Tab-separated table of C-alpha atoms and ligand atoms in Angstrom:
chain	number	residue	atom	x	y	z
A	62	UNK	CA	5.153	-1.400	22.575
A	63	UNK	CA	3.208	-0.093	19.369
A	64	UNK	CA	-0.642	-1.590	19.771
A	65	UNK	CA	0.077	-4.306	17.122
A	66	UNK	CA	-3.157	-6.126	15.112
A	67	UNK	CA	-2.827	-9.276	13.343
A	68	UNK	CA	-4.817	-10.201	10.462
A	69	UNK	CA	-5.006	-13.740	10.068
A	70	UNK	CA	-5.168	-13.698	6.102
A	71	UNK	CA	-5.038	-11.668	2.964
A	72	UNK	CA	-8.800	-11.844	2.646
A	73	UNK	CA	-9.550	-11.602	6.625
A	74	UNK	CA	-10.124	-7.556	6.463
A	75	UNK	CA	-11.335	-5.001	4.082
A	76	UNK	CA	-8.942	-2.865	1.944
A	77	UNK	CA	-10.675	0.012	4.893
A	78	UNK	CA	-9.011	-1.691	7.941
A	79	UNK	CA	-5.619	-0.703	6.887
A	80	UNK	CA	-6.687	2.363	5.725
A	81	UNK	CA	-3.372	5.127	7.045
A	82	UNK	CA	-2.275	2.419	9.015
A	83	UNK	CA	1.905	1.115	8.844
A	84	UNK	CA	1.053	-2.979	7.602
A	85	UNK	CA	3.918	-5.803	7.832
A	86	UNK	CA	3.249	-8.272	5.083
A	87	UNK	CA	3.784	-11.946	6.215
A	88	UNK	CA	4.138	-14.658	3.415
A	89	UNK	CA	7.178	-16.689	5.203
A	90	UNK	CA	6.352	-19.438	2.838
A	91	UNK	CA	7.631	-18.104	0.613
A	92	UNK	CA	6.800	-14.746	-1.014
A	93	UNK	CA	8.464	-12.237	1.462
A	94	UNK	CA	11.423	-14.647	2.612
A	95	UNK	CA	11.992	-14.197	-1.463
A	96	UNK	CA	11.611	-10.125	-1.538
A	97	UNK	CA	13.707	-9.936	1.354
A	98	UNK	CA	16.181	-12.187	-0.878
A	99	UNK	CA	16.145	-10.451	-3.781
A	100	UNK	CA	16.907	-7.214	-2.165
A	101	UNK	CA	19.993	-8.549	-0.443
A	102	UNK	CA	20.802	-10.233	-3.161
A	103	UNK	CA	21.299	-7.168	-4.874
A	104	UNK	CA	18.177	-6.896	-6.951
A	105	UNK	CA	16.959	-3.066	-7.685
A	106	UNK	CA	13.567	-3.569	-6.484
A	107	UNK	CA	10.307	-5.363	-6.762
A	108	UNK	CA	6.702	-5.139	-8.355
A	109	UNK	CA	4.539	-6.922	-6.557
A	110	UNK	CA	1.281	-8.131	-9.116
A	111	UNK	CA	-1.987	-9.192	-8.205
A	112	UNK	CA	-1.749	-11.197	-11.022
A	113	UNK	CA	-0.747	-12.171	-14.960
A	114	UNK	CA	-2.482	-9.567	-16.535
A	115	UNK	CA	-0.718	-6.649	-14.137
A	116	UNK	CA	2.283	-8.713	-14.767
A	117	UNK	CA	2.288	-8.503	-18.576
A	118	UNK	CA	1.410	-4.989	-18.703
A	119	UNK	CA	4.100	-3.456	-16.384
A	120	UNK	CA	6.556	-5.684	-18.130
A	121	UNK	CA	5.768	-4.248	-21.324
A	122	UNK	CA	6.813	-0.519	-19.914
A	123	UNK	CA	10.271	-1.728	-19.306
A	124	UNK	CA	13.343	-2.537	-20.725
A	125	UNK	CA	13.540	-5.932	-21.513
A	126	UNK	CA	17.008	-6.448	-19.783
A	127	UNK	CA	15.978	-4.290	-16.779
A	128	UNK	CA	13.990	-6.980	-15.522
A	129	UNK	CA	13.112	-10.668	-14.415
A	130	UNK	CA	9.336	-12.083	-14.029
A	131	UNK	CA	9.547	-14.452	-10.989
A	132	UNK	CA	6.188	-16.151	-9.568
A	133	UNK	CA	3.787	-19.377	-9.263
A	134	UNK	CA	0.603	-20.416	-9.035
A	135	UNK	CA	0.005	-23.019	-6.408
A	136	UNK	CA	3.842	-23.234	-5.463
A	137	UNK	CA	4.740	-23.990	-9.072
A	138	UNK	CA	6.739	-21.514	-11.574
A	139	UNK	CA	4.177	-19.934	-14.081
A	140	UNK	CA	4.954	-21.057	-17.504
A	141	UNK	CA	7.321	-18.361	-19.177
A	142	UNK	CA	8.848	-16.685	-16.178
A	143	UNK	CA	11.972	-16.367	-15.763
A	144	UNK	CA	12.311	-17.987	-11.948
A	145	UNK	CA	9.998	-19.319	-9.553
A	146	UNK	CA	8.993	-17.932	-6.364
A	147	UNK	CA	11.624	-19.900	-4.418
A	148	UNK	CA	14.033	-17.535	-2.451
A	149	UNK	CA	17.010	-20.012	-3.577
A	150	UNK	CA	16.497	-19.188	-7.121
A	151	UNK	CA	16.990	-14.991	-6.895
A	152	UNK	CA	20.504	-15.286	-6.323
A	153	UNK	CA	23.016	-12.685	-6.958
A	154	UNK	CA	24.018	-13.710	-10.382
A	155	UNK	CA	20.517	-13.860	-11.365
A	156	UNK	CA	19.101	-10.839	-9.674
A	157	UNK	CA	21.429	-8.255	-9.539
A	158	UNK	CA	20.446	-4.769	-10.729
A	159	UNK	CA	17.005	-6.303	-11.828
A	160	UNK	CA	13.611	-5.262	-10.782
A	161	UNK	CA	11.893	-8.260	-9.971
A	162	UNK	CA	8.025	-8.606	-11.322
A	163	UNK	CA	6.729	-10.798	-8.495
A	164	UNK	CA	3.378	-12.458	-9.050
A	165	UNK	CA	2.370	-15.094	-6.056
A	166	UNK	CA	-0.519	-16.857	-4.977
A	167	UNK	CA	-1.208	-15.015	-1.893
A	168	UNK	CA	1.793	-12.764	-0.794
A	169	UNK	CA	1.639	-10.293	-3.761
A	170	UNK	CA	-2.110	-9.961	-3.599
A	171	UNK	CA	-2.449	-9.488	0.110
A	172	UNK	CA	0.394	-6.561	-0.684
A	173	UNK	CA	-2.285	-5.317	-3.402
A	174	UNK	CA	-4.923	-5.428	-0.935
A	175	UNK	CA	-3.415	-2.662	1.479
A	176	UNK	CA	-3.347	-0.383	-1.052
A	177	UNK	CA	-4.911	1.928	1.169
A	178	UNK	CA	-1.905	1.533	4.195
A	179	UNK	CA	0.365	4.363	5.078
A	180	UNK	CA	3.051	2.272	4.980
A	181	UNK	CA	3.596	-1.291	3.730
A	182	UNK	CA	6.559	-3.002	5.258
A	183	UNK	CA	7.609	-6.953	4.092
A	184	UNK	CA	8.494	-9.325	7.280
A	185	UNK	CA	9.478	-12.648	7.386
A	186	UNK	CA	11.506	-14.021	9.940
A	187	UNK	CA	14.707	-13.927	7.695
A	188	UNK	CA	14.379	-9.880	8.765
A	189	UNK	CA	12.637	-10.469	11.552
A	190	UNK	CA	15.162	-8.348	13.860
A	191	UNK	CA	14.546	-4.870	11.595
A	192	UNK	CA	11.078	-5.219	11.686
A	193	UNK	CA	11.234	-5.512	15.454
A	194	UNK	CA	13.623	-2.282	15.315
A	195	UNK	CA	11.313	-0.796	13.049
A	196	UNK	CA	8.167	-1.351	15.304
A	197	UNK	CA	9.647	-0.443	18.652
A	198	UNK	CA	10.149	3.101	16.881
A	199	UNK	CA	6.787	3.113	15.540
A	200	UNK	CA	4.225	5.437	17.776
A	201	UNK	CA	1.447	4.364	16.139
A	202	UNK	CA	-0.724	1.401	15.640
A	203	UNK	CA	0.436	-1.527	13.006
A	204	UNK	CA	-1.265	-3.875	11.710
A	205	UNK	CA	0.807	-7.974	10.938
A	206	UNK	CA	-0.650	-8.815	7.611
A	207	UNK	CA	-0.578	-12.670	7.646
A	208	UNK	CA	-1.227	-13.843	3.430
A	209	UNK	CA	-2.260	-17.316	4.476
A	210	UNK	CA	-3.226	-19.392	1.926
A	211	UNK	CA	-6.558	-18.666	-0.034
A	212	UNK	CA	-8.363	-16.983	2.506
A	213	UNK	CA	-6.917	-19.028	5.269
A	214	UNK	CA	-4.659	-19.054	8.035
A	215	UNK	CA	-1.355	-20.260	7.791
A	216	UNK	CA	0.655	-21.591	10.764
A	217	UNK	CA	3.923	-20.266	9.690
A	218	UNK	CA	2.745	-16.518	8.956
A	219	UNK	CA	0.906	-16.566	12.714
A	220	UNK	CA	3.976	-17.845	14.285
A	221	UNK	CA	6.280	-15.459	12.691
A	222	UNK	CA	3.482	-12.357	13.682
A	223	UNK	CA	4.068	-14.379	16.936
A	224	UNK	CA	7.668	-13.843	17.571
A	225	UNK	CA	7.348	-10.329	16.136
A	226	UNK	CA	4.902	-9.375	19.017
A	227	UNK	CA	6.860	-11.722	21.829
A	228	UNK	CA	10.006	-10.110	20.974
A	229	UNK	CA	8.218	-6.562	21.077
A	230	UNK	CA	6.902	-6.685	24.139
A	231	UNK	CA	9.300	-8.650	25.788
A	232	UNK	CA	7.192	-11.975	26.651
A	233	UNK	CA	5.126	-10.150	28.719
A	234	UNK	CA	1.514	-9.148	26.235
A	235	UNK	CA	-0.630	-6.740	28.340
A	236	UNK	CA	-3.918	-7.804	28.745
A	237	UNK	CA	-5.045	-5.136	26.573
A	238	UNK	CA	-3.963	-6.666	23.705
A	239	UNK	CA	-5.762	-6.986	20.698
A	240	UNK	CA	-7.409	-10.477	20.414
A	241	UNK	CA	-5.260	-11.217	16.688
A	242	UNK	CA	-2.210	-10.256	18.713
A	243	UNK	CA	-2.990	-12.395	21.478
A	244	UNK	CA	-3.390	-15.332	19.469
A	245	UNK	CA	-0.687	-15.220	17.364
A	246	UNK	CA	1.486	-14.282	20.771
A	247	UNK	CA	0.202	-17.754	22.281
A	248	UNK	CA	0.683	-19.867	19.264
A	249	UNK	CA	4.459	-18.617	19.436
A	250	UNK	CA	4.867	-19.928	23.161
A	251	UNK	CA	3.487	-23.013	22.197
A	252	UNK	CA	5.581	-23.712	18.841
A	253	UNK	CA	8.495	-20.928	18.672
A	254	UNK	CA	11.308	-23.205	20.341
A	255	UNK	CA	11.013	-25.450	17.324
A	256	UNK	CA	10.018	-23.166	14.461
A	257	UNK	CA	11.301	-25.580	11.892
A	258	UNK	CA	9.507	-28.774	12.689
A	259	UNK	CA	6.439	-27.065	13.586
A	260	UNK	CA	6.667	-25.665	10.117
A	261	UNK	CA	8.015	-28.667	8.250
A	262	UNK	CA	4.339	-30.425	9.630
A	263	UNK	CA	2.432	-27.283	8.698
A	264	UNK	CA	-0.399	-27.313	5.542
A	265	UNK	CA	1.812	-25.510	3.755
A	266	UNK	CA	4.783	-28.078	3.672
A	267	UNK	CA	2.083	-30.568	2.932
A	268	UNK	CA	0.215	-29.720	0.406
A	269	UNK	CA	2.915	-29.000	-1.640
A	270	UNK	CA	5.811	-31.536	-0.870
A	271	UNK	CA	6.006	-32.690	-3.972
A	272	UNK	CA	6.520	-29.211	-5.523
A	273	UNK	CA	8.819	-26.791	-3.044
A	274	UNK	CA	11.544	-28.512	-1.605
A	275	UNK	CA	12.936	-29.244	2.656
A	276	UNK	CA	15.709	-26.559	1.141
A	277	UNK	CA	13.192	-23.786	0.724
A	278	UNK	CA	11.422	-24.686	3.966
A	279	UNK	CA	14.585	-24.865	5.943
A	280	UNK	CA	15.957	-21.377	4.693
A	281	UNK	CA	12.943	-19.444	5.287
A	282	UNK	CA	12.782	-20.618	9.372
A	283	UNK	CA	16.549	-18.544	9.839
A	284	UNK	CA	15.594	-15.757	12.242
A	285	UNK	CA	17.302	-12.423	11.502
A	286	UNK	CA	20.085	-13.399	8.703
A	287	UNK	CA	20.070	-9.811	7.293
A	288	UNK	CA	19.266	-6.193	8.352
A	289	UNK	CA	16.983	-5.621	4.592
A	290	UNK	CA	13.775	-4.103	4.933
A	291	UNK	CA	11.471	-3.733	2.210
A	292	UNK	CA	9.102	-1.249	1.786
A	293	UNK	CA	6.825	-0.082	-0.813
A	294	UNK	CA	7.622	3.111	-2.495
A	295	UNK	CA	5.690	4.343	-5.347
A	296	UNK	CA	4.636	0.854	-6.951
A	297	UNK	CA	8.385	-0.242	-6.064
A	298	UNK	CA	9.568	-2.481	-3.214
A	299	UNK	CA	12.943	-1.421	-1.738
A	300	UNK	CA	15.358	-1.448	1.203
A	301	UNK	CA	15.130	1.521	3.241
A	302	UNK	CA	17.572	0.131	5.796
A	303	UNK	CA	20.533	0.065	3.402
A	304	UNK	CA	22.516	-1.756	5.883
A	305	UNK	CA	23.413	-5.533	5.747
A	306	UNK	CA	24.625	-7.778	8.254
B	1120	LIG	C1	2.099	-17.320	-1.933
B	1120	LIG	O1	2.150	-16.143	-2.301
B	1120	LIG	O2	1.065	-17.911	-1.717
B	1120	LIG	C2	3.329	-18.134	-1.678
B	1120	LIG	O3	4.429	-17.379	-1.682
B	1120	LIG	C3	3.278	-19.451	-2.376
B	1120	LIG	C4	4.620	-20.097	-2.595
B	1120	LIG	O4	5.266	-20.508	-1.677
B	1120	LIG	O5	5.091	-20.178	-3.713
């Protein structure tokens, strides 16, 4: 196995940690369960904004009918987008061929912060099987980006880093491990037979039940449902697996 780090949140390093290093972003709820979406859902690719301002200005170097603004603040759709951040809404009628402008809370700006990576890979567990495939390939060290929420850990993001590192190394983590990796490995044993529950009682589905729906939740805990893996290219998140399930 790769020596695998876990960051617990998008403001838990500096932009220097990741500096030449291959990062997996992890916003399960719900900013990379949506990129992951788009993509198989047919959409060209994705910009991923730290926040309106980026937005506004990359959207202005484009072809109105090239693209889609999708985001939220605080789990709910910013006023004038055209969709949410909810992976349910980027279906294939409305995403198809369209580069999707994605401006989140937390997932798009821990992206921005690893502007310095090698390589910047999007995990969730909806493609949790290619990252694994990607990682076991992978001679060097990684680094599991959790976004968390506002500077914090989220239980859903360390759980998925979990069963990306229990898969990895086959239930067995070496007692070298680093300490993030060994946490987020343990949390998994204790909560990965139930992943739903354990997420449906998290902070996340708390603090905003009123605002993202069980539907959301729900379709973000499917392990491995498609092959897509995103990576960023040049400003542009894309597939470079180009095989689906
Ligand atoms: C984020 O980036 O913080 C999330 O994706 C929030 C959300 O679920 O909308």
């Amino acid at each position: 196995m790769t020596n695998i780090d876990v960051f617990s949140s998008a403001h838990s390093f500096k932009e220097e940690d990741v500096r030449d290093k291959t990062v997996v972003i992890i916003d399960v709820l719900r900013a990379s369960s949506t990129m992951v979406t788009a993509l198989q859902n047919g959409a060209k690719g994705i910009i991923a904004v730290g926040d309106m301002d980026d937005a506004s200005k990359i959207s202005h170097n484009l072809d109105a009918k090239s693209f889609l603004m999708s985001g939220e603040k605080d789990g709910v759709t910013i006023e004038g987008y055209d969709l949410g951040n909810s992976p349910l809404e980027h279906t294939e009628d409305a995403v198809k061929g369209k580069t999707i402008i994605l401006n989140t809370t937390n997932g798009t700006k821990a992206i921005r912060r690893c502007n310095l990576a090698d390589r910047i890979l999007v995990g969730s567990f909806l493609n949790l099987r290619a990252i694994i495939e990607y990682l076991e390939d992978l001679d060097e060290e990684a680094i599991l980006v959790c976004a968390g929420w506002r500077g914090r850990l989220s239980l859903e993001d360390m759980l998925c880093a979990g069963n990306i590192i229990y898969e990895l190394c086959e239930g067995q983590l070496s007692a070298e491990a680093r300490d993030g990796a060994k946490v987020a490995f343990g949390l998994y044993e204790k909560f990965g037979d139930d992943i739903e529950n354990s997420i449906k009682s998290s902070n996340y589905a708390v603090r905003l039940k009123d605002i993202v729906s069980e539907d959301d939740l729900v379709y973000c805990c499917q392990r491995s449902i498609t092959q897509i893996l995103p990576a960023l290219n040049e400003g542009i998140i894309s597939d470079i697996n180009g095989k689906e399930q």
